[in-house]
Tab-separated table of C-alpha atoms and ligand atoms in Angstrom:
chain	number	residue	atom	x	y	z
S	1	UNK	CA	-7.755	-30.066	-19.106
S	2	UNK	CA	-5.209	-27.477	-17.701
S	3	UNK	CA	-1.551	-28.849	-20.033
S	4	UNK	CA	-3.408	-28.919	-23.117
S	5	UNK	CA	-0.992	-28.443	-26.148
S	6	UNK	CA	3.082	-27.810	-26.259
S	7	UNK	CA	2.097	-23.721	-25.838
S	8	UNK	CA	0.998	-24.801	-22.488
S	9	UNK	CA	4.204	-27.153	-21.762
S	10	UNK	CA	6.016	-24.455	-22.628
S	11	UNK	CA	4.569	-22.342	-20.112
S	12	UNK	CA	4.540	-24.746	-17.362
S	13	UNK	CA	8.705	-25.432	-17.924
S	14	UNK	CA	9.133	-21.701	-17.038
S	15	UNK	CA	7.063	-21.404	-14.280
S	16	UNK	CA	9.260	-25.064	-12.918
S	17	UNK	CA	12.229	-22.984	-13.416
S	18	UNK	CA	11.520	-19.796	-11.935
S	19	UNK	CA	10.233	-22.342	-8.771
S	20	UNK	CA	13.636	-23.713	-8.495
S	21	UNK	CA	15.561	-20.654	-9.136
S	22	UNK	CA	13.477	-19.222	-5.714
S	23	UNK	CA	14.724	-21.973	-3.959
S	24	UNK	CA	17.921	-21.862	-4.647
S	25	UNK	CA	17.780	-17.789	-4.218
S	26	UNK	CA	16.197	-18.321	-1.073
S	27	UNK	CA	16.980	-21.605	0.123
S	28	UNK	CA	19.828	-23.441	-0.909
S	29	UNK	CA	21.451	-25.776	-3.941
S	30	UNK	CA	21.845	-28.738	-1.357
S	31	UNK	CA	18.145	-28.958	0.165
S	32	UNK	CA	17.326	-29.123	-3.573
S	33	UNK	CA	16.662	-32.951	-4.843
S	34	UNK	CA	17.151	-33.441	-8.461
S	35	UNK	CA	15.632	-37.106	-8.774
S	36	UNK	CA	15.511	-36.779	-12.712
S	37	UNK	CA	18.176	-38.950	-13.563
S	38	UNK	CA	19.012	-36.137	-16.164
S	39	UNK	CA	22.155	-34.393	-13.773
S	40	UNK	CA	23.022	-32.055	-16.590
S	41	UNK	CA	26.198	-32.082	-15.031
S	42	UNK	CA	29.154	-29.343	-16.399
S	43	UNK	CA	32.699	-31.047	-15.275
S	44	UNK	CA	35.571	-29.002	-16.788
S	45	UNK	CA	38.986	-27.269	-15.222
S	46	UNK	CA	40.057	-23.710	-15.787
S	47	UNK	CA	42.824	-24.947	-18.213
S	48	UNK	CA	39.992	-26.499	-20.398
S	49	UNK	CA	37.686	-23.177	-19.942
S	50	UNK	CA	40.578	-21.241	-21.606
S	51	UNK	CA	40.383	-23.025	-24.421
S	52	UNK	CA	36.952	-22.792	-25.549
S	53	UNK	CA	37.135	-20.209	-28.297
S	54	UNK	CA	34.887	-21.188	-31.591
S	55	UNK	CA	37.501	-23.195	-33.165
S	56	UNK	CA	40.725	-23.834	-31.014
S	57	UNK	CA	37.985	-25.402	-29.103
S	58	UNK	CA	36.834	-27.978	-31.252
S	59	UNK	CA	40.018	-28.410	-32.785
S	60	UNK	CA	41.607	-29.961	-28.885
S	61	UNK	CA	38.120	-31.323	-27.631
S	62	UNK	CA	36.647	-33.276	-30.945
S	63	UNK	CA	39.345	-34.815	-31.327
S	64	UNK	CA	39.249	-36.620	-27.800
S	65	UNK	CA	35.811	-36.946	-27.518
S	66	UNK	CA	36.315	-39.779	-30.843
S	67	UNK	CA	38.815	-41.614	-28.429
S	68	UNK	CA	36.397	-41.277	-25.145
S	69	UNK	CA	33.038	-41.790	-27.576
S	70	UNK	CA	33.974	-44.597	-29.228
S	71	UNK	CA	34.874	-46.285	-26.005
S	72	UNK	CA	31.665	-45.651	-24.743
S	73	UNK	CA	29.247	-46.282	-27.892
S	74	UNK	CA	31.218	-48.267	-29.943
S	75	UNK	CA	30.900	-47.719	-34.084
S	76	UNK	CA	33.622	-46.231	-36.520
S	77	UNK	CA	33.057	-42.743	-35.834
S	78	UNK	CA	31.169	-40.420	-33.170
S	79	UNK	CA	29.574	-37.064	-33.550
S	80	UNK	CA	28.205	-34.273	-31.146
S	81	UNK	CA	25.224	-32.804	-31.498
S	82	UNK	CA	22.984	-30.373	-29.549
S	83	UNK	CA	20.457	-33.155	-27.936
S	84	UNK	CA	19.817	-36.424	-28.869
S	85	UNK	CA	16.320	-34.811	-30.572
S	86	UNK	CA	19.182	-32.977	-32.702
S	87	UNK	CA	20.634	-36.112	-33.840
S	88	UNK	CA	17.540	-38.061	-34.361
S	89	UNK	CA	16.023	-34.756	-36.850
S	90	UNK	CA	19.725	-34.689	-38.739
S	91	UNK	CA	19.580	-38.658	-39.314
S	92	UNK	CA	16.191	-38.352	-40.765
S	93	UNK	CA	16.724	-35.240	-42.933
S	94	UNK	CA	20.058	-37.205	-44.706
S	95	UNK	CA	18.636	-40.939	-44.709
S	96	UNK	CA	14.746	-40.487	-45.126
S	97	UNK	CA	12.951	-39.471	-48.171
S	98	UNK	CA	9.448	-38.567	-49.017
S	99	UNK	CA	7.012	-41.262	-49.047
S	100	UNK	CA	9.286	-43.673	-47.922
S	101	UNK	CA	8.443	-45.739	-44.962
S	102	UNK	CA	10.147	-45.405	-41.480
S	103	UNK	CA	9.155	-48.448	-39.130
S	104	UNK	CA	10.133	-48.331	-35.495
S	105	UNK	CA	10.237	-51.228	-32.790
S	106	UNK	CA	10.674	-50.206	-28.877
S	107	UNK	CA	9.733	-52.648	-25.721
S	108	UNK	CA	7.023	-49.970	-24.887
S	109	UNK	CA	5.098	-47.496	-26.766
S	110	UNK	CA	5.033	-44.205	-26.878
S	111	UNK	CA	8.354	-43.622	-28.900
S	112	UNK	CA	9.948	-40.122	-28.180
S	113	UNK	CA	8.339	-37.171	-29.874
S	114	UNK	CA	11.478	-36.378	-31.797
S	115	UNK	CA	10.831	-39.486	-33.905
S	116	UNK	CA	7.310	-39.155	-35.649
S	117	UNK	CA	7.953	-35.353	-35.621
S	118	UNK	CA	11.175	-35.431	-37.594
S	119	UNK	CA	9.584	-37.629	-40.152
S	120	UNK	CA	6.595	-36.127	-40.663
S	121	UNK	CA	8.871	-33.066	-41.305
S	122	UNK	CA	10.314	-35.202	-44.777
S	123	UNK	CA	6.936	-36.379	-45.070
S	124	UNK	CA	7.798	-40.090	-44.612
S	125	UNK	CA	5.026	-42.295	-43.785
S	126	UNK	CA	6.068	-43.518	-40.077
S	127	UNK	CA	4.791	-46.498	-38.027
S	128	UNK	CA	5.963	-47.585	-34.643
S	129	UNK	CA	4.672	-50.834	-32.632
S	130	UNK	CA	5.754	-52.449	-29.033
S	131	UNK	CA	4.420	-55.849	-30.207
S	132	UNK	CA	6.961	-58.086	-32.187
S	133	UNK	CA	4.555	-59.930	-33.430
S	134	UNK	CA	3.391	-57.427	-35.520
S	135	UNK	CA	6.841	-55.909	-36.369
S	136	UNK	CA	7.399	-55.668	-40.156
S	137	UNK	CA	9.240	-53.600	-42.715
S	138	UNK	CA	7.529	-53.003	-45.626
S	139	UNK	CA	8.757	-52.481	-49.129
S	140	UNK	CA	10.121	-49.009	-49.761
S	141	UNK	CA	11.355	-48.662	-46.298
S	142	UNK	CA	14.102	-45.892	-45.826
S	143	UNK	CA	15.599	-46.586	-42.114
S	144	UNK	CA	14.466	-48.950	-39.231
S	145	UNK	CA	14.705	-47.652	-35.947
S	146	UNK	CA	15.028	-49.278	-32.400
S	147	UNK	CA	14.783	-47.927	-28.945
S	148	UNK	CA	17.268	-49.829	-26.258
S	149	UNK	CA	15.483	-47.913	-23.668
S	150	UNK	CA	12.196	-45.814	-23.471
S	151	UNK	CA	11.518	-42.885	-21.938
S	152	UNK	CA	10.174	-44.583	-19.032
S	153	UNK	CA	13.090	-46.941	-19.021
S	154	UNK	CA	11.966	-49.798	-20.364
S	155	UNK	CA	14.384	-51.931	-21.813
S	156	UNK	CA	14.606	-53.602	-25.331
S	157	UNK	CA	14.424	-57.772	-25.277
S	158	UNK	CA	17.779	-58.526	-26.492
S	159	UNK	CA	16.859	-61.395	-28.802
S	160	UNK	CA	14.770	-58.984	-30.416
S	161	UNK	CA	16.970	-56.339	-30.754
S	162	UNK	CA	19.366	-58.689	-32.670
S	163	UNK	CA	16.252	-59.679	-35.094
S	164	UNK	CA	15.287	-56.224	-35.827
S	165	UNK	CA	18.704	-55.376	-36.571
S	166	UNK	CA	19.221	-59.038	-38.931
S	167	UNK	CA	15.477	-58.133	-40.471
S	168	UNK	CA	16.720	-54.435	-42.003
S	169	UNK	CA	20.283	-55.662	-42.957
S	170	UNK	CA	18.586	-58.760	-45.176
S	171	UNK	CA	16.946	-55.581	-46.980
S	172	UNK	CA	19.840	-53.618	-47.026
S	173	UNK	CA	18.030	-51.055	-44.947
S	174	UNK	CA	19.981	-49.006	-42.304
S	175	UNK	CA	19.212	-49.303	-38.281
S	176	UNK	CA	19.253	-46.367	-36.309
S	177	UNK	CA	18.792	-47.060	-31.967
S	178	UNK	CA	17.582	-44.474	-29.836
S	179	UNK	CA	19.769	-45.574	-26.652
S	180	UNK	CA	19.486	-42.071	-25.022
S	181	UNK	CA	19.370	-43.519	-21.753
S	182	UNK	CA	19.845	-47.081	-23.268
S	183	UNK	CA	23.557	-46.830	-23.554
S	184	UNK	CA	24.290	-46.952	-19.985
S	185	UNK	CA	20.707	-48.675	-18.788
S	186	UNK	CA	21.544	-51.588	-21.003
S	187	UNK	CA	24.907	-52.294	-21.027
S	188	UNK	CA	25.644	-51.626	-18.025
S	189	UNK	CA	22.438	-52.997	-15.531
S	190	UNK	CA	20.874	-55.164	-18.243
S	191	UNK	CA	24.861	-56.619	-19.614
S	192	UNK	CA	23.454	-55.884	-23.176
S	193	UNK	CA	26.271	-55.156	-26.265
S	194	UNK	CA	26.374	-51.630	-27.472
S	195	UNK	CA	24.456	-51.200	-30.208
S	196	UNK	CA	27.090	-50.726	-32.526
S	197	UNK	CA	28.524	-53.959	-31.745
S	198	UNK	CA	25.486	-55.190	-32.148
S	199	UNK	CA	24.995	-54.072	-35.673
S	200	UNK	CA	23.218	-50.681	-35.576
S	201	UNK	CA	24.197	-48.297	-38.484
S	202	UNK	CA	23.717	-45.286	-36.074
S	203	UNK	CA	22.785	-45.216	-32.334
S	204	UNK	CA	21.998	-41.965	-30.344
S	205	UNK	CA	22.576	-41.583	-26.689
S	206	UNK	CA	21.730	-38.398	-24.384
S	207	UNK	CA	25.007	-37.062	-22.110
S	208	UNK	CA	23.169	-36.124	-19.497
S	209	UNK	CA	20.788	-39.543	-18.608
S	210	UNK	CA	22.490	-41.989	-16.223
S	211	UNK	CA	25.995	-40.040	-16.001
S	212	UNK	CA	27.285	-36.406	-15.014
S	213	UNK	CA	27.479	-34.714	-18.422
S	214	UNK	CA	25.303	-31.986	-20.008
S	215	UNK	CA	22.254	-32.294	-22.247
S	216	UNK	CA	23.602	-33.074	-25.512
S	217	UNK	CA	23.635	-35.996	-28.444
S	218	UNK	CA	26.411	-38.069	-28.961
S	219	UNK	CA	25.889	-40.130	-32.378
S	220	UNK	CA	28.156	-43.024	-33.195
S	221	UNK	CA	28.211	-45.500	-35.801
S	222	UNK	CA	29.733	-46.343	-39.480
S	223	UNK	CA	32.167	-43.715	-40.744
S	224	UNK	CA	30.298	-42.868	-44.106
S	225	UNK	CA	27.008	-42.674	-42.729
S	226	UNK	CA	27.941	-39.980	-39.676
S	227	UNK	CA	29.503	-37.660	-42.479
S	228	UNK	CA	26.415	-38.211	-44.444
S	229	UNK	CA	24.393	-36.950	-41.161
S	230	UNK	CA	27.275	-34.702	-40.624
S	231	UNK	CA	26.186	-32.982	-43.735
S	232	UNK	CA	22.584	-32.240	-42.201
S	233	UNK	CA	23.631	-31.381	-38.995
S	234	UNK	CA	26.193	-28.734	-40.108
S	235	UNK	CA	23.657	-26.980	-42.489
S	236	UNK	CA	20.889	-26.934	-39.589
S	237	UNK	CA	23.618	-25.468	-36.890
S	238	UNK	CA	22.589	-28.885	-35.102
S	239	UNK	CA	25.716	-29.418	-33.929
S	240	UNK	CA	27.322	-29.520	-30.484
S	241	UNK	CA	29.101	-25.709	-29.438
S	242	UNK	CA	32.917	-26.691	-28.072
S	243	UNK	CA	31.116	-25.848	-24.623
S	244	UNK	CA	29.112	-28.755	-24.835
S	245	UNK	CA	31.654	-31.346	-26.416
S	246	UNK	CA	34.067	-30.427	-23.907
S	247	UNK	CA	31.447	-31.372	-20.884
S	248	UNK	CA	30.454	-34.512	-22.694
S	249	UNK	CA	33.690	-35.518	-23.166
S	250	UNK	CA	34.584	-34.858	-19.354
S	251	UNK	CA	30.941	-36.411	-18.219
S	252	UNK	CA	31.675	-40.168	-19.568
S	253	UNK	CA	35.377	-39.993	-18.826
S	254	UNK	CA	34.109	-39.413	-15.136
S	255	UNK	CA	30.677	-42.034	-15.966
S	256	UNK	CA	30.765	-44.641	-13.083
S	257	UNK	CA	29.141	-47.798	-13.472
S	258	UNK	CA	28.713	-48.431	-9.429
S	259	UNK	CA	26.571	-45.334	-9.241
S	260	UNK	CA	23.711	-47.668	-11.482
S	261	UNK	CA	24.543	-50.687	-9.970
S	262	UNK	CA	23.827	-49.364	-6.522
S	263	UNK	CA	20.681	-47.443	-7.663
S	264	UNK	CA	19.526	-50.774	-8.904
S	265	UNK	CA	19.477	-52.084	-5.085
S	266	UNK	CA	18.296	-49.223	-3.791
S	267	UNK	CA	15.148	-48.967	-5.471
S	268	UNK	CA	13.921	-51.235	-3.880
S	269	UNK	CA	14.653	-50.388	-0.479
S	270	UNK	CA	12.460	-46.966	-1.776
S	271	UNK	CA	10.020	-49.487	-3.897
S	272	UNK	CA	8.855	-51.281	-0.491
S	273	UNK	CA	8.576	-48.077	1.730
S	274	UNK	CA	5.971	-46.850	-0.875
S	275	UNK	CA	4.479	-49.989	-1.198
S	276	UNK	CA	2.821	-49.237	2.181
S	277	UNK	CA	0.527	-46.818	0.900
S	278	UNK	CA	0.349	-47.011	-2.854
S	279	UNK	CA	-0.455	-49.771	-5.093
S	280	UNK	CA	0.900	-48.388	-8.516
S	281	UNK	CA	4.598	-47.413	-8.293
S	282	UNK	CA	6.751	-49.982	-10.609
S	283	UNK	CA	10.446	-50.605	-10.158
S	284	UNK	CA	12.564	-48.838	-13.041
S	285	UNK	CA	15.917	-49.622	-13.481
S	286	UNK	CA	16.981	-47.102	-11.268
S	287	UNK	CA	14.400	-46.433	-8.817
S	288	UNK	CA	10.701	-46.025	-8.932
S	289	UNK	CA	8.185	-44.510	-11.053
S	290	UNK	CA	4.566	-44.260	-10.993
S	291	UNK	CA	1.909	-43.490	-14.734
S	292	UNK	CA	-0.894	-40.913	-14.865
S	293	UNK	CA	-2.973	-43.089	-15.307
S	294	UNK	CA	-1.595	-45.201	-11.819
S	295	UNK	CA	-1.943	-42.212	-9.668
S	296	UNK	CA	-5.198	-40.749	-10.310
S	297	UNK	CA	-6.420	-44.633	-9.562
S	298	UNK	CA	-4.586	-43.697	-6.311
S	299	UNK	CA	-6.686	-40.946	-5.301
S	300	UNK	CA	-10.182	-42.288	-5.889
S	301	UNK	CA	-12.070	-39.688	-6.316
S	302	UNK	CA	-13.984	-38.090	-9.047
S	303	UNK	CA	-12.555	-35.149	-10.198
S	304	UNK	CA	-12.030	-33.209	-13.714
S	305	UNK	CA	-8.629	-33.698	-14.197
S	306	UNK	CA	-6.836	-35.387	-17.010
S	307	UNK	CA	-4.318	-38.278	-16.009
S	308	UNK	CA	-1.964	-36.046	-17.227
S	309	UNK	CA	-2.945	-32.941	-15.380
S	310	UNK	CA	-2.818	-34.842	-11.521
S	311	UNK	CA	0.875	-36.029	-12.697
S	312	UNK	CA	1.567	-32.422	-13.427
S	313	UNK	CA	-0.046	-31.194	-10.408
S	314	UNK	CA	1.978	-33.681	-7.879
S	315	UNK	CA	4.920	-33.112	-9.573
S	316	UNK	CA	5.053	-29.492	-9.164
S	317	UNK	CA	3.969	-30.335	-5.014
S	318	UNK	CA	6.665	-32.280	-4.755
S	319	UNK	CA	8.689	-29.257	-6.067
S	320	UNK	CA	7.232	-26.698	-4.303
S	321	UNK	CA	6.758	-28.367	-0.725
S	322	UNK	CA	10.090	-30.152	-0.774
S	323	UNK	CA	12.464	-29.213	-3.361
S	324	UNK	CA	12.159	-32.201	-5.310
S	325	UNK	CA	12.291	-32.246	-9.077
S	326	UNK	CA	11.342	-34.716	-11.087
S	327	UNK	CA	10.920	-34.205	-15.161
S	328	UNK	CA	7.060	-33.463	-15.549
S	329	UNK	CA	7.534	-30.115	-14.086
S	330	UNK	CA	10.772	-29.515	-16.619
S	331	UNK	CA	10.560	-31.215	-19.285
S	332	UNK	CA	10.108	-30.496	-23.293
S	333	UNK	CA	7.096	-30.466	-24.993
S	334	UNK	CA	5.275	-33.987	-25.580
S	335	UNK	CA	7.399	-35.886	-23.087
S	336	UNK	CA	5.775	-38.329	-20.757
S	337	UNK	CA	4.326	-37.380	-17.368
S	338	UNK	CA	5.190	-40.710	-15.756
S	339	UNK	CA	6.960	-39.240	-12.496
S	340	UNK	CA	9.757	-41.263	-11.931
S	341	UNK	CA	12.073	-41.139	-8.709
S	342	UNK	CA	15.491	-42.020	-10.082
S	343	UNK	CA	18.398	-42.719	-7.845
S	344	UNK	CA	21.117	-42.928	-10.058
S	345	UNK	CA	22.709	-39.001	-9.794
S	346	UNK	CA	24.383	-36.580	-7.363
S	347	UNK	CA	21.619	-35.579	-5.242
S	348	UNK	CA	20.031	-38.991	-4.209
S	349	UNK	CA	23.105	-40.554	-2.985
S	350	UNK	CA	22.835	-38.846	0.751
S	351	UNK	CA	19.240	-38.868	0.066
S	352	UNK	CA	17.246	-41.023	3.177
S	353	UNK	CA	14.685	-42.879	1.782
S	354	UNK	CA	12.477	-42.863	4.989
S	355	UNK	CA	12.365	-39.100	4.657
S	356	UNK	CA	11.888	-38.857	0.795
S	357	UNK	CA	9.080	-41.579	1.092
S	358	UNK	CA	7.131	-39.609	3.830
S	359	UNK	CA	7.626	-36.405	1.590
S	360	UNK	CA	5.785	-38.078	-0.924
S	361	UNK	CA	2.944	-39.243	1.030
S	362	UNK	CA	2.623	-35.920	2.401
S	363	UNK	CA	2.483	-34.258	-1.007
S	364	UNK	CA	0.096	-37.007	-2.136
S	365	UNK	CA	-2.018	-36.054	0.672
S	366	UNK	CA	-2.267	-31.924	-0.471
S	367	UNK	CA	-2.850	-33.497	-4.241
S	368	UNK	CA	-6.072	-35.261	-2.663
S	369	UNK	CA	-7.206	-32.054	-1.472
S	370	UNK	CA	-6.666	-30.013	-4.347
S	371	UNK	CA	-7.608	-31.694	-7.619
S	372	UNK	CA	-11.259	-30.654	-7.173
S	373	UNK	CA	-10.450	-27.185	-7.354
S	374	UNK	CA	-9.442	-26.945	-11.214
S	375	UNK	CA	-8.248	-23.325	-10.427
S	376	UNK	CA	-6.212	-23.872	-7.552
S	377	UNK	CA	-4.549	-26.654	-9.991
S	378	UNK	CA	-3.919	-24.167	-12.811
S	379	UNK	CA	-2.495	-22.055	-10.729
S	380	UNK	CA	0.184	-24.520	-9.265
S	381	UNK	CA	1.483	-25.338	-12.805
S	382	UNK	CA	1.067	-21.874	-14.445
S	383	UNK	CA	1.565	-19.564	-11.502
S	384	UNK	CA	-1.642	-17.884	-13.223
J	1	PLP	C1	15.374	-38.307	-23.515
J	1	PLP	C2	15.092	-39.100	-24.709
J	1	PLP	C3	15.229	-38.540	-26.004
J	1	PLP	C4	15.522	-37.075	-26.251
J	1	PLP	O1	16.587	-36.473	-25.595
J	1	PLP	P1	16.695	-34.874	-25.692
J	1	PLP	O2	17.971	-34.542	-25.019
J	1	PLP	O3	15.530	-34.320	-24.983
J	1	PLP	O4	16.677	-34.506	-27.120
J	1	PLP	C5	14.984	-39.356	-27.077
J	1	PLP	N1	14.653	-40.644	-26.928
J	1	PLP	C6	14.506	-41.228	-25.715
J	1	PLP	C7	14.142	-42.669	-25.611
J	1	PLP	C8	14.725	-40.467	-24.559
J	1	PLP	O5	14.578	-41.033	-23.355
């Protein structure tokens, strides 16, 4: 095993980054390809930059962002937080107490990491299935939760969404959604309600998946129960800085549905080209994506690699031989190594898909020859 624990994730991140700083020291911003789907994106004027002191800031950009927020989440009341991890911890601390039970339904496991962790923090006792079946919420339950779209983009039945939600209100017991990517992925490719209309107490979304806005949290939901979380988030200086809450607020005023919508044909235009050579790449919502586990049955060979490690190893190829990032390479402790190619931001709209298919292949190719040499593999991700 070469990514063994989070130290290890850790160090692989900054090794990514100092790979892509190179490139663009060296190279150039445009011949990089950010295929994340996460654009990060910072849109703000001078006039607005002016403004950001610690609280004239907040005091102009707050206030808009519960105009522009609501719009796009629905609920009573939004609030901006550092990441959508951020708001998921606060909601936890201020609804969850010790020993009570947290139960979680989402179309696919595994739920994000922010989840279990947060509640084993409060020392709740948490349980999370992808079978509906087998969905129940026990007595003593503190707060149901529902993902609208996993981390791999897969997206929440919406029949079963409304039962979860009807199943916690008979009991009185709150519904928070993890729609980090959900709130755009649903509503806008799959037509689903926001959550809030729906019926969620709370939902979550991250400002940087499917639109141009930074990484950040924006919570929405009923009135009492943000200040409640409010509370939390305040005290653990989990809150978004005016920097951040004035690029969220600019990132889903400039949000444009079309740029989903035509990711959603053009995946498969990208799906078919790869479908030449390799068996295991799966249509997402908004482009292509292949498991661990699916490309190590690609290469058959035998090898000592984890599934994990040959997902970390192609991803950083594909970063190093062609500038193309995808999140393994840059992502956060505990997140999935499912490489995914999305086509939804910036850089894949001039993107050929001839070209970016062969550049894959040819990567693919170098991973073949590599993963038998363990140290040559360490040395990729760790620069070490
Ligand atoms: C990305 C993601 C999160 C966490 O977002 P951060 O900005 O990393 O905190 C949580 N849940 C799901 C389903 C996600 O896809």
């Amino acid at each position: 095993m070469i990514v063994n624990n989070s130290i290890d994730e850790i160090k692989k991140r900054e090794n990514a980054l100092l790979i892509i700083k190179d490139w663009i020291l060296n190279k150039s911003r445009d011949s990089l390809y950010d295929l994340t789907g996460l654009s990060g994106g910072f849109i703000a004027d001078s006039s607005e930059i002016d403004l950001l002191e610690t609280y004239v800031g907040p005091a102009i950009f707050e206030d808009e962002l519960q105009k522009v927020g609501i719009e796009h989440m629905g609920g009573q009341k939004v609030l901006p937080v550092n990441r959508t991890s951020s708001g998921i911890l606060a909601t936890i601390l201020a609804l969850v107490g010790e020993n009570t039970n947290v139960v979680h339904y989402l179309a696919k496991l595994p739920a994000h990491p922010s989840i279990p962790r947060s509640c084993e923090l409060v020392k709740a006792n948490y349980s999370e299935t992808d079978d509906f079946e087998k969905f129940e919420i026990p007595e003593n339950t503190s707060l149901v939760v529902v993902t609208g779209s996993t981390m791999d983009h897969d997206v929440i039945d919406l029949d079963i969404f409304k039962k979860v939600i009807s199943m916690a209100h008979e009991k009185s017991i709150p519904v928070m959604v993890d729609d980090a990517s959900g709130a755009r992925l649903r509503t806008v490719v799959f037509n689903q309600p926001k959550a809030c209309d729906l019926g969620a107490d709370i939902a979550i979304t991250s400002t940087d998946k499917l639109m141009p806005g930074p990484r950040g949290g924006l919570m929405a939901g009923k009135k009492d129960l943000i200040d409640t979380i409010k509370v939390k988030v305040n005290q653990f200086g989990l809150e978004a800085q005016p920097p951040l809450v004035l690029a969220m607020m600019n990132g889903i005023k400039n949000f444009d549905k079309s740029n989903l919508v035509e990711s959603f044909s053009r995946r498969n235009e990208l799906f078919d080209l790869l479908s030449v050579n390799f068996r295991n790449f799966k249509l997402t919502p908004t482009g292509v994506m292949i498991t661990p586990e699916g490309l190590n049955d690609e290469l058959d060979l035998t090898h000592n690699l984890s599934d994990d490690d040959v997902a970390f190893v192609f991803s950083f190829l594909l970063l190093k031989e062609h500038g193309i990032i995808t999140i393994p390479p840059v992502s956060m402790p505990g997140a999935s190594a499912t490489i995914r190619f999305d086509l939804s931001t910036n850089d894949a709209f001039g993107l050929d898909l001839g070209v970016l298919n062969k550049k894959i292949i040819s990567s693919f190719n170098n991973l073949k020859e590599l993963v038998n040499d363990e140290d040559k593999c360490r040395e990729i991700i760790f620069n070490f």
